Tab-separated table of C-alpha atoms and ligand atoms in Angstrom:
chain	number	residue	atom	x	y	z
A	1	UNK	CA	54.509	79.002	50.578
A	2	UNK	CA	57.715	77.536	52.259
A	3	UNK	CA	59.864	79.773	54.714
A	4	UNK	CA	62.067	80.073	51.757
A	5	UNK	CA	59.749	81.574	49.349
A	6	UNK	CA	58.628	84.003	52.203
A	7	UNK	CA	62.478	85.054	53.094
A	8	UNK	CA	62.953	85.508	48.919
A	9	UNK	CA	59.619	87.807	48.958
A	10	UNK	CA	61.154	89.294	52.108
A	11	UNK	CA	58.094	90.188	53.430
A	12	UNK	CA	54.184	90.090	53.083
A	13	UNK	CA	53.603	92.981	51.311
A	14	UNK	CA	56.211	92.494	48.673
A	15	UNK	CA	54.035	92.021	45.581
A	16	UNK	CA	53.903	95.861	45.573
A	17	UNK	CA	57.486	96.080	45.175
A	18	UNK	CA	59.884	95.898	42.452
A	19	UNK	CA	63.232	95.464	44.729
A	20	UNK	CA	64.260	94.136	48.155
A	21	UNK	CA	64.606	96.086	50.894
A	22	UNK	CA	68.088	96.688	51.109
A	23	UNK	CA	70.137	95.082	54.214
A	24	UNK	CA	71.053	98.171	56.012
A	25	UNK	CA	67.482	99.088	55.826
A	26	UNK	CA	66.400	95.422	56.787
A	27	UNK	CA	68.728	95.564	59.731
A	28	UNK	CA	67.757	99.355	60.513
A	29	UNK	CA	63.948	98.314	60.808
A	30	UNK	CA	63.883	94.998	61.989
A	31	UNK	CA	62.894	94.459	66.006
A	32	UNK	CA	63.143	90.852	65.826
A	33	UNK	CA	66.511	89.955	67.877
A	34	UNK	CA	65.057	92.058	70.960
A	35	UNK	CA	61.038	91.925	70.491
A	36	UNK	CA	61.521	87.880	70.485
A	37	UNK	CA	61.380	87.524	74.315
A	38	UNK	CA	57.492	88.386	73.763
A	39	UNK	CA	57.342	85.275	71.852
A	40	UNK	CA	54.580	83.776	74.720
A	41	UNK	CA	52.650	86.729	74.443
A	42	UNK	CA	52.775	86.394	70.842
A	43	UNK	CA	51.509	82.877	70.732
A	44	UNK	CA	48.935	83.339	73.596
A	45	UNK	CA	47.437	86.334	71.861
A	46	UNK	CA	47.072	84.580	68.449
A	47	UNK	CA	45.127	81.613	69.952
A	48	UNK	CA	43.044	83.547	71.771
A	49	UNK	CA	42.175	85.500	68.518
A	50	UNK	CA	42.144	82.364	66.483
A	51	UNK	CA	39.579	80.730	69.112
A	52	UNK	CA	37.299	83.905	69.022
A	53	UNK	CA	37.628	83.436	65.125
A	54	UNK	CA	36.459	80.010	64.963
A	55	UNK	CA	33.759	80.577	67.742
A	56	UNK	CA	32.502	83.493	65.233
A	57	UNK	CA	32.384	81.106	62.360
A	58	UNK	CA	35.047	83.623	60.843
A	59	UNK	CA	37.667	80.535	60.230
A	60	UNK	CA	36.655	76.798	60.137
A	61	UNK	CA	37.233	74.766	63.677
A	62	UNK	CA	39.668	72.684	61.275
A	63	UNK	CA	41.686	75.834	61.020
A	64	UNK	CA	41.769	76.616	64.648
A	65	UNK	CA	42.734	73.015	65.275
A	66	UNK	CA	45.541	73.354	62.521
A	67	UNK	CA	46.683	76.980	64.432
A	68	UNK	CA	46.741	75.134	67.891
A	69	UNK	CA	48.819	72.240	66.460
A	70	UNK	CA	51.150	74.465	64.559
A	71	UNK	CA	51.521	76.831	68.104
A	72	UNK	CA	52.046	73.856	70.135
A	73	UNK	CA	54.959	72.919	67.749
A	74	UNK	CA	56.527	76.574	67.828
A	75	UNK	CA	56.489	76.392	71.604
A	76	UNK	CA	58.183	73.318	71.624
A	77	UNK	CA	61.095	74.843	69.125
A	78	UNK	CA	61.251	77.961	70.937
A	79	UNK	CA	61.494	76.336	74.240
A	80	UNK	CA	64.283	74.079	72.937
A	81	UNK	CA	66.111	76.648	71.155
A	82	UNK	CA	65.665	75.070	67.608
A	83	UNK	CA	63.255	78.335	66.219
A	84	UNK	CA	65.328	79.449	64.016
A	85	UNK	CA	64.393	83.495	64.061
A	86	UNK	CA	65.082	85.389	60.902
A	87	UNK	CA	66.232	89.089	60.827
A	88	UNK	CA	64.414	88.690	56.840
A	89	UNK	CA	61.048	88.154	59.192
A	90	UNK	CA	61.765	91.836	60.939
A	91	UNK	CA	60.137	90.961	64.055
A	92	UNK	CA	58.668	88.344	66.524
A	93	UNK	CA	55.244	88.358	64.771
A	94	UNK	CA	56.180	87.721	61.312
A	95	UNK	CA	58.770	84.860	62.616
A	96	UNK	CA	56.223	82.984	64.063
A	97	UNK	CA	53.590	83.507	61.565
A	98	UNK	CA	55.499	82.404	59.004
A	99	UNK	CA	56.719	79.254	60.814
A	100	UNK	CA	53.092	78.355	61.608
A	101	UNK	CA	52.359	78.842	57.663
A	102	UNK	CA	55.374	76.680	57.000
A	103	UNK	CA	54.164	74.015	59.642
A	104	UNK	CA	49.958	73.809	58.607
A	105	UNK	CA	49.699	75.953	55.480
A	106	UNK	CA	46.411	78.197	54.424
A	107	UNK	CA	45.276	77.709	58.041
A	108	UNK	CA	48.120	79.513	59.165
A	109	UNK	CA	47.543	82.244	56.637
A	110	UNK	CA	43.949	82.903	58.008
A	111	UNK	CA	45.309	83.492	61.545
A	112	UNK	CA	45.743	87.206	60.451
A	113	UNK	CA	42.465	87.964	59.653
A	114	UNK	CA	40.783	90.640	61.249
A	115	UNK	CA	43.942	91.737	62.791
A	116	UNK	CA	47.195	93.931	62.078
A	117	UNK	CA	50.176	94.021	63.681
A	118	UNK	CA	49.639	97.201	65.015
A	119	UNK	CA	46.901	95.815	67.285
A	120	UNK	CA	48.677	92.709	67.658
A	121	UNK	CA	52.135	93.957	68.974
A	122	UNK	CA	50.131	96.807	71.446
A	123	UNK	CA	48.089	93.434	73.041
A	124	UNK	CA	51.891	91.530	73.152
A	125	UNK	CA	53.548	94.198	74.841
A	126	UNK	CA	50.582	94.664	77.705
A	127	UNK	CA	50.638	90.844	78.126
A	128	UNK	CA	54.304	90.915	78.248
A	129	UNK	CA	53.924	94.064	80.585
A	130	UNK	CA	51.559	92.487	83.084
A	131	UNK	CA	53.075	89.185	83.443
A	132	UNK	CA	56.543	91.313	84.578
A	133	UNK	CA	54.368	93.536	86.701
A	134	UNK	CA	53.291	90.382	88.411
A	135	UNK	CA	56.779	89.371	89.000
A	136	UNK	CA	57.761	92.828	90.552
A	137	UNK	CA	54.750	92.895	93.060
A	138	UNK	CA	56.177	90.649	95.180
A	139	UNK	CA	59.682	91.299	95.112
A	140	UNK	CA	58.350	94.754	96.235
A	141	UNK	CA	56.712	93.341	99.644
A	142	UNK	CA	60.248	90.707	99.613
A	143	UNK	CA	61.917	94.179	100.145
A	144	UNK	CA	59.266	95.884	102.717
A	145	UNK	CA	59.655	92.789	104.462
A	146	UNK	CA	63.526	92.997	104.616
A	147	UNK	CA	63.259	96.387	106.104
A	148	UNK	CA	60.594	95.772	108.388
A	149	UNK	CA	62.520	92.570	109.948
A	150	UNK	CA	65.640	94.808	110.327
A	151	UNK	CA	63.349	97.491	111.981
A	152	UNK	CA	62.046	94.931	114.311
A	153	UNK	CA	65.473	94.326	115.862
A	154	UNK	CA	66.220	97.975	115.852
A	155	UNK	CA	63.416	99.725	117.665
A	156	UNK	CA	65.929	100.865	120.476
A	157	UNK	CA	68.973	101.362	118.572
A	158	UNK	CA	69.435	105.088	118.189
A	159	UNK	CA	70.496	106.827	115.149
A	160	UNK	CA	71.378	110.489	114.452
A	161	UNK	CA	68.757	111.698	112.220
A	162	UNK	CA	69.977	114.228	110.049
A	163	UNK	CA	68.917	117.337	108.173
A	164	UNK	CA	70.986	119.035	105.448
A	165	UNK	CA	73.271	116.193	106.459
A	166	UNK	CA	73.805	117.725	110.083
A	167	UNK	CA	72.959	115.975	113.071
A	168	UNK	CA	69.111	116.981	113.633
A	169	UNK	CA	67.552	114.823	116.714
A	170	UNK	CA	67.716	111.093	117.695
A	171	UNK	CA	65.641	108.734	116.059
A	172	UNK	CA	65.248	105.250	116.263
A	173	UNK	CA	66.849	103.201	113.436
A	174	UNK	CA	63.922	101.361	113.205
A	175	UNK	CA	61.686	104.430	112.417
A	176	UNK	CA	64.468	105.212	109.764
A	177	UNK	CA	64.484	102.104	107.860
A	178	UNK	CA	60.361	102.118	108.096
A	179	UNK	CA	60.410	105.475	106.475
A	180	UNK	CA	61.618	103.310	103.248
A	181	UNK	CA	58.468	100.975	103.864
A	182	UNK	CA	56.280	103.895	103.463
A	183	UNK	CA	58.036	104.700	100.309
A	184	UNK	CA	57.785	100.909	99.059
A	185	UNK	CA	54.094	100.368	99.924
A	186	UNK	CA	52.986	103.975	98.159
A	187	UNK	CA	55.256	102.216	94.824
A	188	UNK	CA	53.387	99.190	95.375
A	189	UNK	CA	50.284	101.005	95.243
A	190	UNK	CA	51.646	102.773	92.019
A	191	UNK	CA	52.560	99.676	90.306
A	192	UNK	CA	48.813	98.112	91.243
A	193	UNK	CA	47.309	100.654	89.802
A	194	UNK	CA	49.322	100.729	86.748
A	195	UNK	CA	48.182	97.232	85.890
A	196	UNK	CA	44.541	98.256	85.758
A	197	UNK	CA	45.399	100.372	82.314
A	198	UNK	CA	47.637	97.750	81.455
A	199	UNK	CA	45.453	95.263	81.200
A	200	UNK	CA	43.251	96.230	78.655
A	201	UNK	CA	42.912	94.402	75.637
A	202	UNK	CA	43.609	96.600	71.987
A	203	UNK	CA	43.108	93.693	70.016
A	204	UNK	CA	40.161	94.082	67.347
A	205	UNK	CA	41.245	97.485	66.906
A	206	UNK	CA	43.162	96.070	63.631
A	207	UNK	CA	45.108	98.573	61.702
A	208	UNK	CA	43.919	102.042	63.307
A	209	UNK	CA	39.659	101.658	62.367
A	210	UNK	CA	38.689	98.558	63.944
A	211	UNK	CA	37.669	96.048	61.374
A	212	UNK	CA	34.261	94.506	59.119
A	213	UNK	CA	34.991	91.154	60.793
A	214	UNK	CA	32.027	90.449	63.685
A	215	UNK	CA	35.166	89.583	66.326
A	216	UNK	CA	33.632	89.309	69.457
A	217	UNK	CA	36.430	91.354	71.534
A	218	UNK	CA	35.442	90.656	75.236
A	219	UNK	CA	35.706	86.764	74.507
A	220	UNK	CA	39.360	87.522	73.389
A	221	UNK	CA	39.380	89.584	76.580
A	222	UNK	CA	38.491	86.947	78.675
A	223	UNK	CA	40.648	84.032	77.452
A	224	UNK	CA	43.810	86.296	77.743
A	225	UNK	CA	42.792	87.799	81.539
A	226	UNK	CA	42.459	91.209	80.585
A	227	UNK	CA	39.905	93.502	82.685
A	228	UNK	CA	38.510	94.860	79.619
A	229	UNK	CA	38.585	96.218	76.133
A	230	UNK	CA	40.493	99.410	74.913
A	231	UNK	CA	37.429	101.577	73.653
A	232	UNK	CA	38.966	103.561	70.916
A	233	UNK	CA	40.433	101.644	68.393
A	234	UNK	CA	42.551	104.765	67.230
A	235	UNK	CA	43.647	105.116	70.825
A	236	UNK	CA	44.381	101.338	71.328
A	237	UNK	CA	46.932	100.753	68.347
A	238	UNK	CA	48.575	104.317	68.937
A	239	UNK	CA	49.373	105.089	72.533
A	240	UNK	CA	52.085	103.724	74.500
A	241	UNK	CA	51.072	105.338	77.859
A	242	UNK	CA	50.785	102.326	79.903
A	243	UNK	CA	54.543	102.043	79.444
A	244	UNK	CA	55.105	105.310	80.418
A	245	UNK	CA	53.078	104.637	83.759
A	246	UNK	CA	55.086	101.645	84.298
A	247	UNK	CA	58.383	103.433	83.479
A	248	UNK	CA	57.465	106.218	85.994
A	249	UNK	CA	56.897	103.942	88.706
A	250	UNK	CA	60.092	102.262	87.936
A	251	UNK	CA	61.968	105.677	88.336
A	252	UNK	CA	60.145	106.401	91.332
A	253	UNK	CA	61.044	103.167	92.835
A	254	UNK	CA	64.522	103.287	91.595
A	255	UNK	CA	64.982	106.621	93.180
A	256	UNK	CA	63.666	105.371	96.382
A	257	UNK	CA	66.282	102.308	96.159
A	258	UNK	CA	69.030	104.930	95.480
A	259	UNK	CA	68.632	106.845	98.608
A	260	UNK	CA	68.760	104.037	100.203
A	261	UNK	CA	71.670	103.211	98.790
A	262	UNK	CA	73.219	106.183	99.089
A	263	UNK	CA	72.500	106.364	102.829
A	264	UNK	CA	73.791	102.083	102.910
A	265	UNK	CA	76.824	103.873	101.114
A	266	UNK	CA	77.722	106.263	103.849
A	267	UNK	CA	76.596	104.165	106.560
A	268	UNK	CA	79.522	101.690	106.218
A	269	UNK	CA	82.335	104.670	105.443
A	270	UNK	CA	84.496	104.020	108.250
A	271	UNK	CA	83.616	107.919	108.773
A	272	UNK	CA	80.208	106.680	110.097
A	273	UNK	CA	80.909	103.108	110.295
A	274	UNK	CA	77.027	102.853	111.250
A	275	UNK	CA	76.387	99.649	109.487
A	276	UNK	CA	78.317	96.550	107.664
A	277	UNK	CA	77.729	94.445	104.801
A	278	UNK	CA	78.148	91.044	104.227
A	279	UNK	CA	80.972	89.655	102.286
A	280	UNK	CA	78.955	88.473	99.421
A	281	UNK	CA	77.691	91.940	98.894
A	282	UNK	CA	81.277	93.942	98.578
A	283	UNK	CA	84.248	93.634	96.387
A	284	UNK	CA	87.978	94.509	97.125
A	285	UNK	CA	90.103	96.629	95.297
A	286	UNK	CA	92.899	95.356	92.702
A	287	UNK	CA	95.449	97.965	94.617
A	288	UNK	CA	94.129	98.705	97.826
A	289	UNK	CA	94.565	95.403	100.162
A	290	UNK	CA	92.535	97.122	102.661
A	291	UNK	CA	89.201	98.019	100.800
A	292	UNK	CA	85.966	96.424	101.229
A	293	UNK	CA	83.522	98.126	98.606
A	294	UNK	CA	79.848	98.256	99.055
A	295	UNK	CA	79.434	98.084	95.145
A	296	UNK	CA	75.861	96.428	94.924
A	297	UNK	CA	74.467	99.466	96.524
A	298	UNK	CA	76.525	101.876	94.260
A	299	UNK	CA	75.063	100.212	91.306
A	300	UNK	CA	71.964	100.176	92.426
A	301	UNK	CA	72.169	103.865	92.654
A	302	UNK	CA	73.687	104.272	89.519
A	303	UNK	CA	71.285	102.002	87.739
A	304	UNK	CA	68.594	104.196	88.694
A	305	UNK	CA	69.774	106.758	86.382
A	306	UNK	CA	69.128	104.614	83.272
A	307	UNK	CA	65.711	103.477	84.314
A	308	UNK	CA	64.961	107.495	84.902
A	309	UNK	CA	66.796	107.909	81.411
A	310	UNK	CA	64.502	105.207	79.423
A	311	UNK	CA	60.983	107.232	81.035
A	312	UNK	CA	62.562	110.245	79.761
A	313	UNK	CA	63.438	108.440	76.470
A	314	UNK	CA	60.163	106.878	76.438
A	315	UNK	CA	58.169	110.327	76.759
A	316	UNK	CA	60.105	112.057	73.898
A	317	UNK	CA	59.384	108.877	71.756
A	318	UNK	CA	55.872	109.631	72.084
A	319	UNK	CA	55.510	113.628	72.434
A	320	UNK	CA	55.887	114.244	67.905
A	321	UNK	CA	53.677	111.396	67.136
A	322	UNK	CA	50.487	112.118	64.929
A	323	UNK	CA	47.677	109.102	65.455
A	324	UNK	CA	47.978	106.278	64.963
A	325	UNK	CA	50.388	103.640	64.736
A	326	UNK	CA	53.956	104.279	63.697
A	327	UNK	CA	57.028	103.168	63.389
A	328	UNK	CA	58.502	105.049	66.047
A	329	UNK	CA	56.474	102.753	68.292
A	330	UNK	CA	58.948	99.940	67.827
A	331	UNK	CA	61.115	102.246	69.878
A	332	UNK	CA	59.448	101.423	73.047
A	333	UNK	CA	60.739	98.167	73.441
A	334	UNK	CA	64.170	98.079	74.466
A	335	UNK	CA	63.907	100.772	77.073
A	336	UNK	CA	60.803	98.955	78.628
A	337	UNK	CA	62.616	95.761	78.786
A	338	UNK	CA	65.677	97.212	80.411
A	339	UNK	CA	63.409	98.758	82.776
A	340	UNK	CA	61.673	96.134	83.767
A	341	UNK	CA	65.167	93.642	83.823
A	342	UNK	CA	66.990	96.688	86.030
A	343	UNK	CA	64.270	96.913	88.590
A	344	UNK	CA	63.313	93.495	88.984
A	345	UNK	CA	67.380	92.538	89.504
A	346	UNK	CA	67.693	95.667	91.750
A	347	UNK	CA	64.999	94.724	94.119
A	348	UNK	CA	65.620	90.856	94.386
A	349	UNK	CA	69.457	91.922	95.260
A	350	UNK	CA	68.656	94.996	97.666
A	351	UNK	CA	65.838	93.009	99.735
A	352	UNK	CA	68.488	90.571	100.111
A	353	UNK	CA	71.496	92.715	101.231
A	354	UNK	CA	69.135	94.890	103.368
A	355	UNK	CA	68.163	91.548	105.133
A	356	UNK	CA	71.471	90.836	106.364
A	357	UNK	CA	72.690	94.432	106.982
A	358	UNK	CA	74.969	94.019	110.285
A	359	UNK	CA	74.230	97.016	112.758
A	360	UNK	CA	77.051	98.790	114.550
A	361	UNK	CA	74.577	100.293	117.600
A	362	UNK	CA	77.012	101.512	119.632
A	363	UNK	CA	78.517	103.750	116.816
A	364	UNK	CA	75.357	104.810	116.003
A	365	UNK	CA	74.488	105.861	119.562
A	366	UNK	CA	77.685	107.769	119.954
A	367	UNK	CA	77.305	109.391	116.588
A	368	UNK	CA	73.784	110.479	117.956
A	369	UNK	CA	75.778	111.682	120.807
A	370	UNK	CA	78.023	113.936	119.007
A	371	UNK	CA	76.071	116.922	117.518
A	372	UNK	CA	73.850	118.237	120.193
A	373	UNK	CA	70.682	116.253	119.055
A	374	UNK	CA	69.048	116.610	122.108
A	375	UNK	CA	68.799	120.600	121.833
A	376	UNK	CA	65.413	120.521	121.057
A	377	UNK	CA	64.541	118.756	123.939
A	378	UNK	CA	65.875	120.953	125.961
A	379	UNK	CA	63.895	123.907	124.481
A	380	UNK	CA	60.412	121.722	124.826
A	381	UNK	CA	61.654	121.432	128.626
A	382	UNK	CA	61.726	124.876	128.915
A	383	UNK	CA	58.547	125.631	127.062
A	384	UNK	CA	57.117	123.176	129.689
A	385	UNK	CA	58.254	125.494	132.355
A	386	UNK	CA	56.818	128.309	130.644
A	387	UNK	CA	59.071	130.020	128.428
A	388	UNK	CA	57.751	131.020	125.031
A	389	UNK	CA	59.262	128.584	122.400
A	390	UNK	CA	61.324	131.251	120.609
A	391	UNK	CA	63.206	132.551	124.079
A	392	UNK	CA	63.698	129.031	124.881
A	393	UNK	CA	65.390	128.501	121.386
A	394	UNK	CA	67.555	131.179	122.294
A	395	UNK	CA	68.481	130.339	125.695
A	396	UNK	CA	69.138	126.789	124.411
A	397	UNK	CA	71.567	128.353	121.947
A	398	UNK	CA	73.558	129.663	124.472
A	399	UNK	CA	73.910	126.638	126.424
A	400	UNK	CA	75.168	124.791	123.188
A	401	UNK	CA	77.757	127.624	122.603
A	402	UNK	CA	79.102	126.775	125.932
A	403	UNK	CA	78.883	123.073	125.838
A	404	UNK	CA	80.897	123.313	122.862
A	405	UNK	CA	83.662	125.737	124.213
A	406	UNK	CA	83.977	123.383	127.108
A	407	UNK	CA	84.030	120.319	124.461
A	408	UNK	CA	80.942	118.276	126.204
A	409	UNK	CA	77.601	117.441	125.597
A	410	UNK	CA	74.865	119.436	126.826
A	411	UNK	CA	74.152	116.322	129.204
A	412	UNK	CA	77.178	116.714	130.900
A	413	UNK	CA	77.117	120.311	131.602
A	414	UNK	CA	76.777	120.212	135.532
A	415	UNK	CA	73.174	121.308	136.752
A	416	UNK	CA	74.303	124.818	138.385
A	417	UNK	CA	75.911	125.907	134.615
A	418	UNK	CA	72.538	124.888	133.196
A	419	UNK	CA	70.807	126.419	135.578
A	420	UNK	CA	72.807	129.877	134.796
A	421	UNK	CA	70.800	129.745	131.395
A	422	UNK	CA	67.733	129.861	133.177
A	423	UNK	CA	66.874	129.433	136.827
A	424	UNK	CA	63.591	127.244	136.196
A	425	UNK	CA	66.163	124.195	135.119
A	426	UNK	CA	65.943	121.704	137.880
A	427	UNK	CA	67.469	118.246	137.807
A	428	UNK	CA	64.945	116.088	135.939
A	429	UNK	CA	66.265	117.927	132.993
A	430	UNK	CA	68.984	115.347	132.772
A	431	UNK	CA	66.202	113.040	131.840
A	432	UNK	CA	65.061	114.816	128.642
A	433	UNK	CA	68.614	115.544	127.859
A	434	UNK	CA	69.225	111.638	127.534
A	435	UNK	CA	68.847	110.352	123.576
A	436	UNK	CA	66.250	107.863	124.984
A	437	UNK	CA	64.450	110.835	127.028
A	438	UNK	CA	64.341	112.036	123.368
A	439	UNK	CA	63.188	109.616	121.491
A	440	UNK	CA	60.298	108.336	124.146
A	441	UNK	CA	59.272	112.420	124.146
A	442	UNK	CA	58.272	112.158	120.514
A	443	UNK	CA	55.035	109.608	121.063
A	444	UNK	CA	52.877	111.495	118.596
A	445	UNK	CA	51.190	109.468	115.739
A	446	UNK	CA	54.048	108.740	112.909
A	447	UNK	CA	56.599	109.714	115.550
A	448	UNK	CA	59.982	108.320	116.328
A	449	UNK	CA	59.184	107.271	120.219
A	450	UNK	CA	59.865	103.475	120.311
A	451	UNK	CA	55.941	102.641	121.069
A	452	UNK	CA	54.777	104.600	118.085
A	453	UNK	CA	57.756	102.767	115.931
A	454	UNK	CA	56.545	99.135	117.353
A	455	UNK	CA	52.526	99.916	116.771
A	456	UNK	CA	53.676	100.893	113.162
A	457	UNK	CA	55.836	97.580	112.589
A	458	UNK	CA	52.442	95.806	114.111
A	459	UNK	CA	50.669	97.335	111.110
A	460	UNK	CA	53.097	97.013	108.267
A	461	UNK	CA	53.303	92.961	109.570
A	462	UNK	CA	49.755	92.716	108.948
A	463	UNK	CA	49.336	94.741	106.103
A	464	UNK	CA	52.248	92.540	104.301
A	465	UNK	CA	50.431	89.400	106.082
B	1	LIG	N1	57.642	95.746	65.045
B	1	LIG	C1	56.542	96.239	65.041
B	1	LIG	C2	56.356	97.168	66.581
B	1	LIG	O1	57.205	96.668	67.038
B	1	LIG	C3	55.308	95.955	65.064
B	1	LIG	C4	54.404	96.489	64.263
B	1	LIG	C5	54.334	96.597	62.909
B	1	LIG	N2	53.495	97.752	62.342
B	1	LIG	C6	53.327	97.832	61.231
B	1	LIG	N3	52.609	98.755	60.855
B	1	LIG	N4	54.806	98.303	60.679
B	1	LIG	O2	55.739	98.025	66.907
C-alpha cells in the first residue's frame, strides 16, 4: 500500500468506517506534531521488537532485514529533515510505520505483530524519559559543584542569617550555599529512584491483555536496556505514575531553584547589595537607564510555576481514568516534554550563573552587624556563667533595648554598661560578641562554624567526585 492509499484510507482501522474522520476531529485527536520528538525511541523500540519476533520465529529473518533497512532509511530521512510528517497519520507511531511499509512492503506490515500502540507508546515515553533523566542527572551535579566552588571561597564570609526575614544569627555564606547543595543532592537521589521505575518495559502487554504470540519480553528488555519488564499488562498500558514521579521530582527541584533565585534577586537588590551578577545574566530597562535586572533568576523563579502546574495537570489527567488505556493518556506528553525542557534549561543556566556570582563580603558583613545578630551569643555566654537560659534571654533583651536606644551594636557598649545587666560579665565577652566569635562557637555537626563548613566541603567534593 502506498502512502497515498494509507492517507486515503486515513487510518489503519478504516475498513469498518463508512465515512472519513472530520478535519476538526483529525486535528483534535492527532499528536504527531508534538510526539514526533520521540521518534528515536519509537524506532529503537520497533527494532528491538522485530529482532525478538524474528528470534522467536514469528517473522522471517528476511522480514527483520527489511525492517532494519527501512528503519535505517527512515532515521536518515528524519535526521536530514526530509521525512514528511503527516497529520492524517495521527501520531509518531503510525507515521513511521506507514513510511516503513511504503519502503519495504509486507515486512513493514508484519512489524506490528503482537504489539499495540498502547504498549508501544508506553514504551516510547519511558525510553525517551530515561534518556532525558540521564541528561538531567549530570546537570544536578554541575549545579552542586558550582555551589561548592563558590562556598569554598566564602567559608569565612559572614552573611546575616534570617528567620522571618529578620536578622537572626550570623552564618558563613558558604554554609548558606551548602544548604542548597543538600537540597540538590536529595533531588539527585529522588531522580535516581524515579529512573528505576521508569526503566521497566511495557512492550508485550499489547492492547491490554498480553498477546497470544510467543514473545520473549526479557530479550526486548535487554536489547533496550530496561531493568525489567512490567509484570501486569493492564498496568503496563494504563498507568503513567512514572511520569507523575518525574514531574514531582521536577517540581521539588524547581522549588529549590526558585528559592535560590529569590535570594539571588534579593541579594542583588540595592537594599541588600550582597552580590552582583555578571552582565551577561542581566538585562536592562527600556526606560530606566540605570537598571540591571536579574532576569534569569526571576524567570527561573517564574518557571517553577509552570512545572508545578504540569504536575497538577498530570495528576488530574490520571485521576478519573478507568483501566486500561484511554486516549486521555495522549495528554501526558506536552506537560512531560515541557517539564523536561524547563528543568534541563533552568539547571544549565543557573549552574553557570551561580558559578560566576560576585560576592560583596564587606556589605554582607556590615549587614550582619546591624540586627543584633550576636544577641543569642550573649545569652549563651551568661548561661555559661551559671544563669538559667530563660533569665539570660531576658537580660539580653534589656541589653539590646539599651543598645538600640543608644544607636550602638552590643559589642560597642562599654563593659561597665554590660556589667550593669549582669555582674558576671567580664571583658572576654567581646570575643563572644564578634561575628567570627559567634560563628566559631557553633562548632556542632551541621553547624556554621568554619571548621564544620570546611569538613562539609570536603565531604561534598569527595561525594561529587
Ligand atoms: N498517540 C497515542 C498516545 O499518545 C498513541 C496510542 C494510541 N492508542 C490507541 N488505542 N488509540 O497515547
